[in-house]
């Protein structure tokens, strides 16, 4: 099998909240910790570096923000080796937002890149579902912590 297009993780979700509120949920770690990581060292901002932690897994990453357009887009790199993540916020009717995430630039062989893109797609799908539950209903579902519980097959 030959790969002709760069493997890219893509996820999207309609969140029934105004775009400014959805944008804030991604840039403000006090909100993001309700549905994604357990600790963030600061707000996302242009040319800023922050640290995100998933303490239940003993994992962290440094996030470098390369571009931020309020209520529209965030471009960042993270991970080691680094990949690019682009968040796009689209205002929709009835004060809703369509939030899209694309993650690309995976390293390794074609097979390794495809595996990373598939895993990232699943992860971002859970993040968006968790964000939707928190922003629309005030529910913390614990999706990220429950994704790889200790003692589960393969973990």
Short mmCIF file of C-alpha atoms in Angstrom, two decimals:
data_model
loop_
_atom_site.label_atom_id
_atom_site.label_comp_id
_atom_site.label_asym_id
_atom_site.label_seq_id
_atom_site.Cartn_x
_atom_site.Cartn_y
_atom_site.Cartn_z
CA UNK A 1 0.00 0.00 0.00
CA UNK A 2 1.34 3.39 -0.98
CA UNK A 3 0.40 6.56 0.87
CA UNK A 4 -0.12 9.53 -1.42
CA UNK A 5 -1.59 11.99 1.09
CA UNK A 6 -0.03 12.93 4.40
CA UNK A 7 -1.88 11.12 7.21
CA UNK A 8 -3.97 13.69 9.05
CA UNK A 9 -6.17 13.29 12.11
CA UNK A 10 -9.47 15.13 11.73
CA UNK A 11 -12.39 15.53 14.11
CA UNK A 12 -15.30 17.96 14.24
CA UNK A 13 -18.30 18.61 16.46
CA UNK A 14 -21.21 21.02 16.66
CA UNK A 15 -21.27 22.58 20.12
CA UNK A 16 -24.39 24.51 20.97
CA UNK A 17 -22.63 27.45 22.57
CA UNK A 18 -21.42 30.79 21.13
CA UNK A 19 -18.05 30.72 19.41
CA UNK A 20 -16.43 33.00 22.04
CA UNK A 21 -17.38 30.53 24.79
CA UNK A 22 -16.07 27.51 22.86
CA UNK A 23 -12.84 29.33 22.00
CA UNK A 24 -12.33 30.26 25.66
CA UNK A 25 -12.82 26.61 26.66
CA UNK A 26 -9.79 25.64 24.57
CA UNK A 27 -7.48 28.53 25.55
CA UNK A 28 -8.26 28.66 29.30
CA UNK A 29 -6.90 25.65 31.22
CA UNK A 30 -9.35 26.29 34.08
CA UNK A 31 -12.09 25.25 31.64
CA UNK A 32 -10.15 22.75 29.49
CA UNK A 33 -9.31 20.64 32.55
CA UNK A 34 -13.03 19.90 32.88
CA UNK A 35 -12.88 17.71 29.74
CA UNK A 36 -9.30 17.08 28.60
CA UNK A 37 -6.00 17.42 30.47
CA UNK A 38 -5.61 17.59 34.24
CA UNK A 39 -3.30 20.63 34.50
CA UNK A 40 -2.22 23.49 32.24
CA UNK A 41 0.52 25.97 33.05
CA UNK A 42 -1.26 28.92 31.43
CA UNK A 43 -3.60 30.23 28.77
CA UNK A 44 -2.90 29.65 25.11
CA UNK A 45 -1.68 32.85 23.49
CA UNK A 46 0.30 33.85 20.42
CA UNK A 47 3.98 32.84 20.52
CA UNK A 48 3.47 31.39 23.99
CA UNK A 49 4.64 28.05 25.35
CA UNK A 50 2.55 26.19 27.93
CA UNK A 51 2.73 22.77 29.55
CA UNK A 52 -0.24 20.41 29.61
CA UNK A 53 -0.36 17.39 31.93
CA UNK A 54 -2.45 14.25 32.10
CA UNK A 55 -1.51 13.30 35.66
CA UNK A 56 -3.58 10.09 35.66
CA UNK A 57 -1.12 8.79 33.04
CA UNK A 58 2.04 10.57 34.22
CA UNK A 59 2.27 12.25 30.81
CA UNK A 60 2.84 15.87 29.79
CA UNK A 61 3.64 17.85 26.67
CA UNK A 62 4.85 21.31 25.81
CA UNK A 63 2.51 23.28 23.56
CA UNK A 64 3.92 26.03 21.32
CA UNK A 65 1.29 28.43 19.96
CA UNK A 66 2.36 29.76 16.55
CA UNK A 67 -0.86 31.55 15.61
CA UNK A 68 -4.06 32.51 17.35
CA UNK A 69 -6.99 34.42 15.90
CA UNK A 70 -9.57 35.05 18.60
CA UNK A 71 -12.78 33.07 18.07
CA UNK A 72 -11.49 31.70 14.74
CA UNK A 73 -8.29 29.66 14.84
CA UNK A 74 -5.45 28.29 16.97
CA UNK A 75 -2.31 26.80 15.40
CA UNK A 76 0.05 24.99 17.74
CA UNK A 77 2.72 22.32 17.82
CA UNK A 78 3.09 19.69 20.50
CA UNK A 79 4.45 16.23 21.19
CA UNK A 80 7.86 14.70 20.54
CA UNK A 81 8.53 14.54 17.68
CA UNK A 82 6.37 17.64 17.19
CA UNK A 83 3.13 17.61 15.22
CA UNK A 84 0.90 20.52 14.23
CA UNK A 85 -2.62 20.94 15.59
CA UNK A 86 -5.04 23.40 13.98
CA UNK A 87 -8.28 24.28 15.76
CA UNK A 88 -10.92 26.03 13.65
CA UNK A 89 -13.97 27.67 15.20
CA UNK A 90 -16.92 28.40 12.90
CA UNK A 91 -19.90 30.38 14.16
CA UNK A 92 -23.14 28.60 13.30
CA UNK A 93 -26.81 29.63 13.51
CA UNK A 94 -28.55 29.73 16.89
CA UNK A 95 -25.36 30.69 18.79
CA UNK A 96 -23.66 27.37 18.06
CA UNK A 97 -20.08 26.63 17.02
CA UNK A 98 -18.62 23.99 14.74
CA UNK A 99 -15.22 23.10 16.21
CA UNK A 100 -12.79 21.27 13.95
CA UNK A 101 -9.38 19.89 14.86
CA UNK A 102 -6.69 18.75 12.42
CA UNK A 103 -3.43 17.14 13.59
CA UNK A 104 -0.66 16.40 11.09
CA UNK A 105 3.09 16.14 10.60
CA UNK A 106 3.51 12.70 12.11
CA UNK A 107 6.99 11.15 11.92
CA UNK A 108 8.10 7.64 11.03
CA UNK A 109 7.25 5.17 8.33
CA UNK A 110 3.99 5.40 6.42
CA UNK A 111 2.50 2.71 8.66
CA UNK A 112 3.63 4.55 11.81
CA UNK A 113 2.17 7.83 10.55
CA UNK A 114 -1.17 6.19 9.76
CA UNK A 115 -1.27 4.59 13.22
CA UNK A 116 -0.55 7.95 14.88
CA UNK A 117 -3.20 9.72 12.79
CA UNK A 118 -5.82 7.11 13.67
CA UNK A 119 -4.97 7.32 17.38
CA UNK A 120 -5.02 11.11 17.29
CA UNK A 121 -8.39 11.12 15.52
CA UNK A 122 -9.84 8.96 18.29
CA UNK A 123 -8.31 11.13 20.99
CA UNK A 124 -9.56 14.40 19.52
CA UNK A 125 -13.01 12.89 18.99
CA UNK A 126 -13.15 12.19 22.73
CA UNK A 127 -11.90 15.71 23.51
CA UNK A 128 -14.63 17.27 21.37
CA UNK A 129 -17.31 15.01 22.86
CA UNK A 130 -16.13 15.94 26.35
CA UNK A 131 -16.10 19.65 25.46
CA UNK A 132 -19.64 19.36 24.11
CA UNK A 133 -20.88 17.64 27.28
CA UNK A 134 -19.20 20.21 29.53
CA UNK A 135 -20.19 23.32 27.56
CA UNK A 136 -23.77 22.28 26.81
CA UNK A 137 -24.71 20.32 29.93
CA UNK A 138 -22.06 21.05 32.58
CA UNK A 139 -21.14 17.36 32.65
CA UNK A 140 -17.63 16.06 33.22
CA UNK A 141 -17.66 12.67 31.52
CA UNK A 142 -14.09 11.60 32.33
CA UNK A 143 -13.60 10.36 28.76
CA UNK A 144 -9.84 10.92 28.62
CA UNK A 145 -9.14 9.27 31.98
CA UNK A 146 -11.32 6.30 31.08
CA UNK A 147 -9.73 5.78 27.66
CA UNK A 148 -6.69 3.86 28.98
CA UNK A 149 -7.55 2.57 32.47
CA UNK A 150 -5.00 0.49 34.35
CA UNK A 151 -5.59 -3.20 33.88
CA UNK A 152 -7.50 -2.86 30.59
CA UNK A 153 -6.37 -5.20 27.76
CA UNK A 154 -3.35 -3.78 25.97
CA UNK A 155 -2.60 -1.21 28.68
#
